[in-house]
Short mmCIF file of C-alpha atoms in Angstrom, two decimals:
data_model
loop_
_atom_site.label_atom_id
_atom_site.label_comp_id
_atom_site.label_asym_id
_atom_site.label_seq_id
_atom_site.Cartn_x
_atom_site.Cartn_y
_atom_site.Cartn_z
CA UNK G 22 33.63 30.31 -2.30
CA UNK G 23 31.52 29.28 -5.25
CA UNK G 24 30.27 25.61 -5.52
CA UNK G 25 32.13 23.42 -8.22
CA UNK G 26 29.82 21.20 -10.29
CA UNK G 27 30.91 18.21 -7.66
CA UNK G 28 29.41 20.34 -4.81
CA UNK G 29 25.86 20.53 -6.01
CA UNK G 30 23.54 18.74 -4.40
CA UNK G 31 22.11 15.27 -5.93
CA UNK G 32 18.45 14.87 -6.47
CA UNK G 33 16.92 12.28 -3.68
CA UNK G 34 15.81 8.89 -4.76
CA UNK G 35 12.33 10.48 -4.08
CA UNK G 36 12.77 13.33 -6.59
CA UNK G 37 14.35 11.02 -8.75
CA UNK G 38 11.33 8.45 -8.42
CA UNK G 39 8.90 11.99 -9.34
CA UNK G 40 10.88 12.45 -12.09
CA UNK G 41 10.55 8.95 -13.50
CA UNK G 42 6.87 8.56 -13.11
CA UNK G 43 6.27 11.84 -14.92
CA UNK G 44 8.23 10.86 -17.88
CA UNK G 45 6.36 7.20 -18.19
CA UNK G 46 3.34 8.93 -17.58
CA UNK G 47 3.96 11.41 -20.67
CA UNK G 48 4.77 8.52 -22.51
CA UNK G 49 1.65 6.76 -21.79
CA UNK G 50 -0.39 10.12 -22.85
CA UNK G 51 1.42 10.56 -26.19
CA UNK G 52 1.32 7.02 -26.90
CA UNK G 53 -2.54 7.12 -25.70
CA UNK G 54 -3.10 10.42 -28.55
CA UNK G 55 -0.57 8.79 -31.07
CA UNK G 56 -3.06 5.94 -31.43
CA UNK G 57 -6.45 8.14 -31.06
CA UNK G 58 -4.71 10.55 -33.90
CA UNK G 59 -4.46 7.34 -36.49
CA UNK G 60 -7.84 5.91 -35.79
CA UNK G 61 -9.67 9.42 -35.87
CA UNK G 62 -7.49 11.59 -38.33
CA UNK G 63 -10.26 14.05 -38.35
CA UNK G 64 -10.22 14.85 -34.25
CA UNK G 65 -10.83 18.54 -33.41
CA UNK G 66 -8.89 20.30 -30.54
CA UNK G 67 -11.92 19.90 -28.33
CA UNK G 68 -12.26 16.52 -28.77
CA UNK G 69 -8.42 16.11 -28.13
CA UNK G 70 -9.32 17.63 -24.92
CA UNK G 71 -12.16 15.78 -24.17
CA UNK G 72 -10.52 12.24 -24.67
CA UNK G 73 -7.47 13.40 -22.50
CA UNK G 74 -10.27 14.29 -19.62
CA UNK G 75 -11.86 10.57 -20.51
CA UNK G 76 -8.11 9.18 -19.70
CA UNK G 77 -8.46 10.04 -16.02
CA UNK G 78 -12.43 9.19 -15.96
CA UNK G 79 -11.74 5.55 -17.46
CA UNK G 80 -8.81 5.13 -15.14
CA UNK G 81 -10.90 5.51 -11.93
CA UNK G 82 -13.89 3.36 -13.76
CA UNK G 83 -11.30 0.20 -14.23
CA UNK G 84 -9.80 0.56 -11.03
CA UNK G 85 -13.47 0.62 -9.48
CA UNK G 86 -13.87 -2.61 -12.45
CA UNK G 87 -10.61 -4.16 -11.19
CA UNK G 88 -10.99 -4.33 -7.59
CA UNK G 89 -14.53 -5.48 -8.35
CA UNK G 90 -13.24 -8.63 -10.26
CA UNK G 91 -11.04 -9.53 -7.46
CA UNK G 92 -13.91 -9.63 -5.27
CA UNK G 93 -15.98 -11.61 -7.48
CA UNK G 94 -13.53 -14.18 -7.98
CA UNK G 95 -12.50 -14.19 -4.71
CA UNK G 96 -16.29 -14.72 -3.69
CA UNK G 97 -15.71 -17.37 -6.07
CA UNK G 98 -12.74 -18.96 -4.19
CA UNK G 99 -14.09 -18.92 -0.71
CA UNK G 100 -13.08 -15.74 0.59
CA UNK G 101 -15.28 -13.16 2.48
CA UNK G 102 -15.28 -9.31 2.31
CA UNK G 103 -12.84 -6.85 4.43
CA UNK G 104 -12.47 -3.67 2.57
CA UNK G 105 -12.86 -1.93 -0.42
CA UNK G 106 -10.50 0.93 -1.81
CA UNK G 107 -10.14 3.40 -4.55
CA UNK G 108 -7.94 5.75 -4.04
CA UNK G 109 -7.51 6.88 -0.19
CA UNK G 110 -11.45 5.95 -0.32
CA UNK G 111 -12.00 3.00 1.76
CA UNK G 112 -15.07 1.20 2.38
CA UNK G 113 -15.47 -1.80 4.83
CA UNK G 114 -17.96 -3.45 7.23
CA UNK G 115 -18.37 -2.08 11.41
CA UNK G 116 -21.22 -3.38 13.15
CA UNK G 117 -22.67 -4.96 10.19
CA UNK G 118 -22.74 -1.70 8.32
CA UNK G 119 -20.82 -0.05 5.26
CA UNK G 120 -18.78 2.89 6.41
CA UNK G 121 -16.17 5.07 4.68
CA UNK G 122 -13.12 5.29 5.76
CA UNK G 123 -9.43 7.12 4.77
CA UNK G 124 -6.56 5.37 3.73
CA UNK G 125 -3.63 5.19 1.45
CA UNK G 126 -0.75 2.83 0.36
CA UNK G 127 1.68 4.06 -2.26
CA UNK G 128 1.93 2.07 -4.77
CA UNK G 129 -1.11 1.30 -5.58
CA UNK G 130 -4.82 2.87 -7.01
CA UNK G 131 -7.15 0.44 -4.94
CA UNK G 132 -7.18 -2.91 -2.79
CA UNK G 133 -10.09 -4.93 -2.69
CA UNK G 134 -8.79 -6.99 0.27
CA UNK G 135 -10.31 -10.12 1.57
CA UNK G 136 -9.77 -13.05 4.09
CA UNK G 137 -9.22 -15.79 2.91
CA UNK G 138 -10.26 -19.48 3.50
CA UNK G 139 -8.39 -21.16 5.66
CA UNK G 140 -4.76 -22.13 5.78
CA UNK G 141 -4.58 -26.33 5.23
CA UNK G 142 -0.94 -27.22 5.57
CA UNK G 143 -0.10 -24.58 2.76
CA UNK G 144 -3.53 -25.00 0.36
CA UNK G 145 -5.67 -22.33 -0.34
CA UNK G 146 -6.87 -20.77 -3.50
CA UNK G 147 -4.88 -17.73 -4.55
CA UNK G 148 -4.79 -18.01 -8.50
CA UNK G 149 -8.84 -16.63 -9.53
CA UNK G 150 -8.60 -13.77 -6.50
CA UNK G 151 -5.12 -12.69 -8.13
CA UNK G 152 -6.21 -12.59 -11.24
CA UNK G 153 -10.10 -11.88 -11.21
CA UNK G 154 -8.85 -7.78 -11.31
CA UNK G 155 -6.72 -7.68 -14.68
CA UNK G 156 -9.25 -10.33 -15.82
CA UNK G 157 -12.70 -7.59 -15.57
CA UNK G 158 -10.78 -5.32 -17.35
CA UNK G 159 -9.87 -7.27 -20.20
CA UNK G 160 -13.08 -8.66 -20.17
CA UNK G 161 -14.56 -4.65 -20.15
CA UNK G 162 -11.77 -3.87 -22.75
CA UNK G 163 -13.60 -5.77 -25.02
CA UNK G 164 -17.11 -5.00 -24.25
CA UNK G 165 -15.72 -1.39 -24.90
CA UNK G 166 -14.40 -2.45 -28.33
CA UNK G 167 -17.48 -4.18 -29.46
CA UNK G 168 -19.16 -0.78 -28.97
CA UNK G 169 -16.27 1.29 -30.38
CA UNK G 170 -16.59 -0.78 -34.18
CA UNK G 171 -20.44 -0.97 -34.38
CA UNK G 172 -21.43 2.79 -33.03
CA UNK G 173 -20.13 5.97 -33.63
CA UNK G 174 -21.57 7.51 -30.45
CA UNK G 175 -19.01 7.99 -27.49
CA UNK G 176 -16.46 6.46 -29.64
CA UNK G 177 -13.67 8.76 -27.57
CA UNK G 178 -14.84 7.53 -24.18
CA UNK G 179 -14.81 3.90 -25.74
CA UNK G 180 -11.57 4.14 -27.20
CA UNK G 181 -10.71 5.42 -23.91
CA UNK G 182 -11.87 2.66 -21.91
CA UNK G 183 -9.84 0.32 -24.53
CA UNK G 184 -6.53 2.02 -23.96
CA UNK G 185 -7.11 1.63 -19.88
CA UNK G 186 -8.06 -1.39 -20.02
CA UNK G 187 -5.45 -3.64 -22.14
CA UNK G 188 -2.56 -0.86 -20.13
CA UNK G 189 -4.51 -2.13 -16.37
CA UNK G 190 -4.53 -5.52 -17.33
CA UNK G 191 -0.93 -6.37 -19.03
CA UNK G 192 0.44 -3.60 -16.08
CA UNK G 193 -1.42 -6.35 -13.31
CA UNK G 194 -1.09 -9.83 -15.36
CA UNK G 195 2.21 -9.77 -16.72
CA UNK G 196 4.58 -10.41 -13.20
CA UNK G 197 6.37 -7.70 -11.84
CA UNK G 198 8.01 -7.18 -8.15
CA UNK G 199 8.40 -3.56 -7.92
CA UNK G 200 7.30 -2.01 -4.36
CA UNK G 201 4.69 -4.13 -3.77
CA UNK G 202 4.30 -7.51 -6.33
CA UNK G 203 1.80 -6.83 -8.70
CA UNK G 204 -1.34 -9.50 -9.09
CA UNK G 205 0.66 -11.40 -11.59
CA UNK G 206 3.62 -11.91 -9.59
CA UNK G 207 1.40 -13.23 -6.73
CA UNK G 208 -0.34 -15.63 -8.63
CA UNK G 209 2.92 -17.10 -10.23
CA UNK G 210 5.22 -16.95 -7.77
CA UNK G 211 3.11 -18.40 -4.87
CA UNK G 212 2.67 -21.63 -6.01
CA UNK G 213 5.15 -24.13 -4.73
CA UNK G 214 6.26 -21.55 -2.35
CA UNK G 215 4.65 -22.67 0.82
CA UNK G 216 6.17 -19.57 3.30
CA UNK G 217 5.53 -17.19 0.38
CA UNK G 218 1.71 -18.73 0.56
CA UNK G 219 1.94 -18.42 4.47
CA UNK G 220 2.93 -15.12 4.40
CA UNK G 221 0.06 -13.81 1.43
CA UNK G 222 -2.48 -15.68 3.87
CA UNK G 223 -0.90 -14.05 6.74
CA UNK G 224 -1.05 -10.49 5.48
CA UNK G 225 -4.69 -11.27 4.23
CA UNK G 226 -5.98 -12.25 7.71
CA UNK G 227 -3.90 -10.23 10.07
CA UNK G 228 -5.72 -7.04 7.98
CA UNK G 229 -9.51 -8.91 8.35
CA UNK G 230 -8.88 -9.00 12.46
CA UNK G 231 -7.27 -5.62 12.58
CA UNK G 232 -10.54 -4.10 10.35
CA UNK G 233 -12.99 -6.08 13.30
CA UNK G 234 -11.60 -4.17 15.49
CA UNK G 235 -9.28 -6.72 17.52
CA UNK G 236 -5.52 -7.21 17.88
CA UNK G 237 -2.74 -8.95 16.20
CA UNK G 238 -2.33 -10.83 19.90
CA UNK G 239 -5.23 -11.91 19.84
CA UNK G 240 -4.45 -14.10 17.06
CA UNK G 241 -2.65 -18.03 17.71
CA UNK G 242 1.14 -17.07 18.32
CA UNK G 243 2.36 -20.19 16.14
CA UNK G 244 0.81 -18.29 12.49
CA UNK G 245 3.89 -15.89 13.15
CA UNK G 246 6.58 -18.68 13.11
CA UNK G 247 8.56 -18.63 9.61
CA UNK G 248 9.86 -21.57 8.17
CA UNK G 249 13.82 -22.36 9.14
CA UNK G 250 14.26 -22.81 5.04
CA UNK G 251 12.50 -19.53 4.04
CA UNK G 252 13.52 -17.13 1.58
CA UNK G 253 13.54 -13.80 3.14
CA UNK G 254 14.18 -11.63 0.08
CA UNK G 255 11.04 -12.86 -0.42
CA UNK G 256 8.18 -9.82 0.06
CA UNK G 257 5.64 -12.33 1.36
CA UNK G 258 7.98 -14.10 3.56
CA UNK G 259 9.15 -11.11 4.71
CA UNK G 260 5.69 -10.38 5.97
CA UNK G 261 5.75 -12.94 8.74
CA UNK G 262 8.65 -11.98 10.99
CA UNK G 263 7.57 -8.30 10.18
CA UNK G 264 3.88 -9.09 11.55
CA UNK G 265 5.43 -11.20 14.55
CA UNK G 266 7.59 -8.08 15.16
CA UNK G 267 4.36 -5.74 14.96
CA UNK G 268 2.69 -8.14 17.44
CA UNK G 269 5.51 -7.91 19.81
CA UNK G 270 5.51 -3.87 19.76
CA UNK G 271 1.73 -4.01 20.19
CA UNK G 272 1.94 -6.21 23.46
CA UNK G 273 4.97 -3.34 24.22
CA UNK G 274 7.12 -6.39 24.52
CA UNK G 275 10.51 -3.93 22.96
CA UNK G 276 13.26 -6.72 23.87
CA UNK G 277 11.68 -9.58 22.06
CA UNK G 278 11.18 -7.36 19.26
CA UNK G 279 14.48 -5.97 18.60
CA UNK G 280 16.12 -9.20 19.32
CA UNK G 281 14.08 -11.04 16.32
CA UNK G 282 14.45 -8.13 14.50
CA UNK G 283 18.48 -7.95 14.83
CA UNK G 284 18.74 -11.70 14.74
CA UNK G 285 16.95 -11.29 11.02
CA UNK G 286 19.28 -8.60 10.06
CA UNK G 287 22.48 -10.16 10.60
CA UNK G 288 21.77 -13.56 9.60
CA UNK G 289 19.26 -13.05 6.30
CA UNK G 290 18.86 -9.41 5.64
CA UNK G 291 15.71 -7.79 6.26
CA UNK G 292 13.41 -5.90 3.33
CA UNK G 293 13.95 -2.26 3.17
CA UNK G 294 10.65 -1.41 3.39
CA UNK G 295 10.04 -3.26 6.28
CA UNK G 296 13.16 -2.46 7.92
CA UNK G 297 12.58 1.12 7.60
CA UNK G 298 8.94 1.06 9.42
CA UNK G 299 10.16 -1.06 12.03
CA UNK G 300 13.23 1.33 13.10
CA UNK G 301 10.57 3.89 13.26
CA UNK G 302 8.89 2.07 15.53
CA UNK G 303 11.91 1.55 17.40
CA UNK G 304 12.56 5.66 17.23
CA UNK G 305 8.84 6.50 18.86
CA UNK G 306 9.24 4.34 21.59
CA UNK G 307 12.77 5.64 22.77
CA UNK G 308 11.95 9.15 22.48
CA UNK G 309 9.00 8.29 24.49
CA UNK G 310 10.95 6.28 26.70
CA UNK G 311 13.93 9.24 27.47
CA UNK G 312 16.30 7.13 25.75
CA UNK G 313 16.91 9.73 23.10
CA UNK G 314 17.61 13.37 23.61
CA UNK G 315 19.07 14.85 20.97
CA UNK G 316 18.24 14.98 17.02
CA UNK G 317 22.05 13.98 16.66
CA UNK G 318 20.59 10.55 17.79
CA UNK G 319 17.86 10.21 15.01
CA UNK G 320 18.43 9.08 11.10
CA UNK G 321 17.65 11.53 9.28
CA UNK G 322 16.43 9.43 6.46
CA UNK G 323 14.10 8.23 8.99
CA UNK G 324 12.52 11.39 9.75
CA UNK G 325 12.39 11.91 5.67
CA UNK G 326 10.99 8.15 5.56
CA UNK G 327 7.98 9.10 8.38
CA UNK G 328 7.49 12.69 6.07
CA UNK G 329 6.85 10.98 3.11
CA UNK G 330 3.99 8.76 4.60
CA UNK G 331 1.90 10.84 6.63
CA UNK G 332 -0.93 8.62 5.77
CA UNK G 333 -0.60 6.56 9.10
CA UNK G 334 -1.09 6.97 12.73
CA UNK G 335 1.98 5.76 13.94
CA UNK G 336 3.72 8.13 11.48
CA UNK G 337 2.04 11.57 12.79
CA UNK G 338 2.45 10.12 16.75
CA UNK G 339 6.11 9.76 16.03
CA UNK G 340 7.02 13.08 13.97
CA UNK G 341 4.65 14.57 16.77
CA UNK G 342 6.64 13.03 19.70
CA UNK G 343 10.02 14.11 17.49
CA UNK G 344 9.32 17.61 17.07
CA UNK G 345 7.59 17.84 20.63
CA UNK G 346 10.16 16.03 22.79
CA UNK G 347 13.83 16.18 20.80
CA UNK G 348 13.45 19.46 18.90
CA UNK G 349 11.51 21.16 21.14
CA UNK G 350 9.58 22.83 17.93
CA UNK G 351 6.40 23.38 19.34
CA UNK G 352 4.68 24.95 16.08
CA UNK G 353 5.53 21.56 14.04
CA UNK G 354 4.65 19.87 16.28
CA UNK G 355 0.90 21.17 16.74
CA UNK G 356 1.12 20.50 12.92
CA UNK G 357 2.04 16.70 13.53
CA UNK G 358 -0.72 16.54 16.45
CA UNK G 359 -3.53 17.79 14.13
CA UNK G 360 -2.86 15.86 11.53
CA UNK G 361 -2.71 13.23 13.85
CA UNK G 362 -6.14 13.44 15.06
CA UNK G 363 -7.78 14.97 11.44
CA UNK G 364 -6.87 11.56 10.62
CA UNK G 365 -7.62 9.19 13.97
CA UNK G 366 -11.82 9.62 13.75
CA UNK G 367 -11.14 8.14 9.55
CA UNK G 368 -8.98 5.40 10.07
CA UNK G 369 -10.02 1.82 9.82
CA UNK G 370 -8.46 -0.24 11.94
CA UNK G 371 -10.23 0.82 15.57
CA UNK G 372 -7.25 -1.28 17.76
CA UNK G 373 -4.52 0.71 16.28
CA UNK G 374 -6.37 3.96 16.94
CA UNK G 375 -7.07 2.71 20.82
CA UNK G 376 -3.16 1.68 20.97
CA UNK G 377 -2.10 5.10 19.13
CA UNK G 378 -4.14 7.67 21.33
CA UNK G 379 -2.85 5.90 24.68
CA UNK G 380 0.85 6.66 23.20
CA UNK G 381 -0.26 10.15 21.75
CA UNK G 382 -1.92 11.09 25.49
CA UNK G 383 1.39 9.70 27.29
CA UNK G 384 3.39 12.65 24.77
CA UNK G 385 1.07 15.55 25.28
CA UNK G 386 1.91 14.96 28.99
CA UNK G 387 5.30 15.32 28.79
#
């Protein structure tokens, strides 16, 4: 029987996502040559190539320049160093010492993250941190201008360096709430927001104990209490029952966490993103547990959700403990269990890694 044109199969939101970025990303490169074409009417082919090469160079320069202005003006606004990342390059203090580290978050190019001062009854400073990245790269923008009108020599990597920077800085300035809020929509959009605040400083300082090496329980139990009026459509309000949640699976307490978690469900909703990594960790403790035993009993979506994000431990333990335990695979899952510990030795956060090799061990017994 031949498939009608109803039959085929749709592209996933993933592929569809793919799709999207390539096409803006085209758009940005022919809008990036467009303008090079009309200052420079006399550019060669090489040169062509060599200012499409300077795209990618600049990019990774103001990314390096952006996350370094949100560390300066967070320096300014009382808050102390936690990590530094370009890419899945991640640098951050142990022992008093700078060490590298691997880790990514889609979404975004870098994270200069910080903690911040402390909480007083909903004041802190949040507006010069959020914007001290798109503000470097205006600021380099137009250093790289200056130099572009009064020299002729590496006009193209100037010119490059001009594009980058006014696209980095309206792209992180001008508020947007995509995947993750951009700078812009921080800064904005926390003000007069007090559980939005909460939850920013929350997310802030829950990521400066885990990089020291300590525990989410170790932390005063009334930080993860969210305001009866809250808005939990909110991202950053979302982040406080999701972190009270996390804290609860850490201390292995798996009643108190579904029960806030189904609670928050059925009365406000819960953010997909969040949602979706709590039912996986949900899924790695039953099939640990016994209480699944066949793949009929997993999402798939939520095996395609732990795929797509093989960046993080809790991922690789689960699709390990999935393909070990349910589907019996044993070649994917040695795949899952390498990756797993490729990954464990570069990994920042050292309690997660102590927490994730106990539940990794417990598997391999099995």
């Amino acid at each position: 029987m031949t498939k009608t044109k109803t039959d085929k199969k749709k592209p996933s939101p993933k592929r569809i996502k793919h799709i999207f970025m390539y096409i803006i990303s085209a758009l940005i490169g022919a809008v990036y040559v467009f303008l090079l074409v009309l200052a420079k009417p006399d550019l060669s082919e090489t040169e062509l190539y060599v200012a499409l090469a300077l795209l990618f160079v600049c990019l990774y320069l103001h990314i390096i320049i952006h996350e370094f202005g949100h560390y300066i003006f967070g320096r300014f606004s009382g808050y102390t160093f936690t990590s530094f990342r370009v890419g899945s390059l991640l640098l951050m203090k142990e022992n008093g010492q700078l060490v590298r580290k691997k880790y990514s978050l889609p979404g975004t190019m870098g994270q200069c993250l910080m903690r911040p001062p402390k909480f007083d009854n909903g004041n802190f400073p949040i507006m010069l941190y959020n914007f001290g990245g798109g503000i470097f790269n205006l600021i380099i923008a137009a250093v790289a201008f200056l130099f572009y009108i009064k020299t002729d020599f590496a006009d193209i990597f100037f010119y490059a360096m001009i594009f980058i920077g006014v696209l980095l800085t309206l792209s992180n300035l001008i508020p947007l709430n995509l995947k993750i809020p951009n700078d812009g929509y921080n800064a904005l959009h926390l003000n007069g927001n007090k559980a939005a605040k909460l939850g920013f400083w929350l997310s802030l300082e829950t990521n400066a104990v885990l990089s020291e090496g300590k525990k989410l329980q170790e932390m005063p139990e009334e930080l993860f209490e969210t305001p009866s009026d809250a808005d939990m459509n909110n991202h950053y309000v979302a982040t406080i029952p999701y972190l009270k949640i996390s804290r609860l699976l850490e201390q292995e307490n798996l009643d108190g966490a579904l029960k806030l978690f189904n609670e928050i469900k059925k009365e406000n909703g819960f953010l997909d993103i969040y949602s979706k990594e709590i039912e996986a960790e949900f899924l790695g403790f039953d099939i640990m547990n016994g209480k699944i035993n066949h793949k009929s009993e997993v999402k798939e979506e939520l095996i395609k959700y732990l795929k797509s994000s093989v960046f993080l431990l809790n991922h690789l333990r689960i699709l390990y403990s999935f393909f070990k335990l349910i589907e019996n695979d044993k070649k994917n899952a040695e795949i899952y269990r390498q990756k797993y510990y490729k990954l464990a030795p570069k990994f920042p956060y050292k309690s997660i890694i102590e927490a994730e090799n106990k539940f990794m061990q417990l598997i391999e017994n099995k």
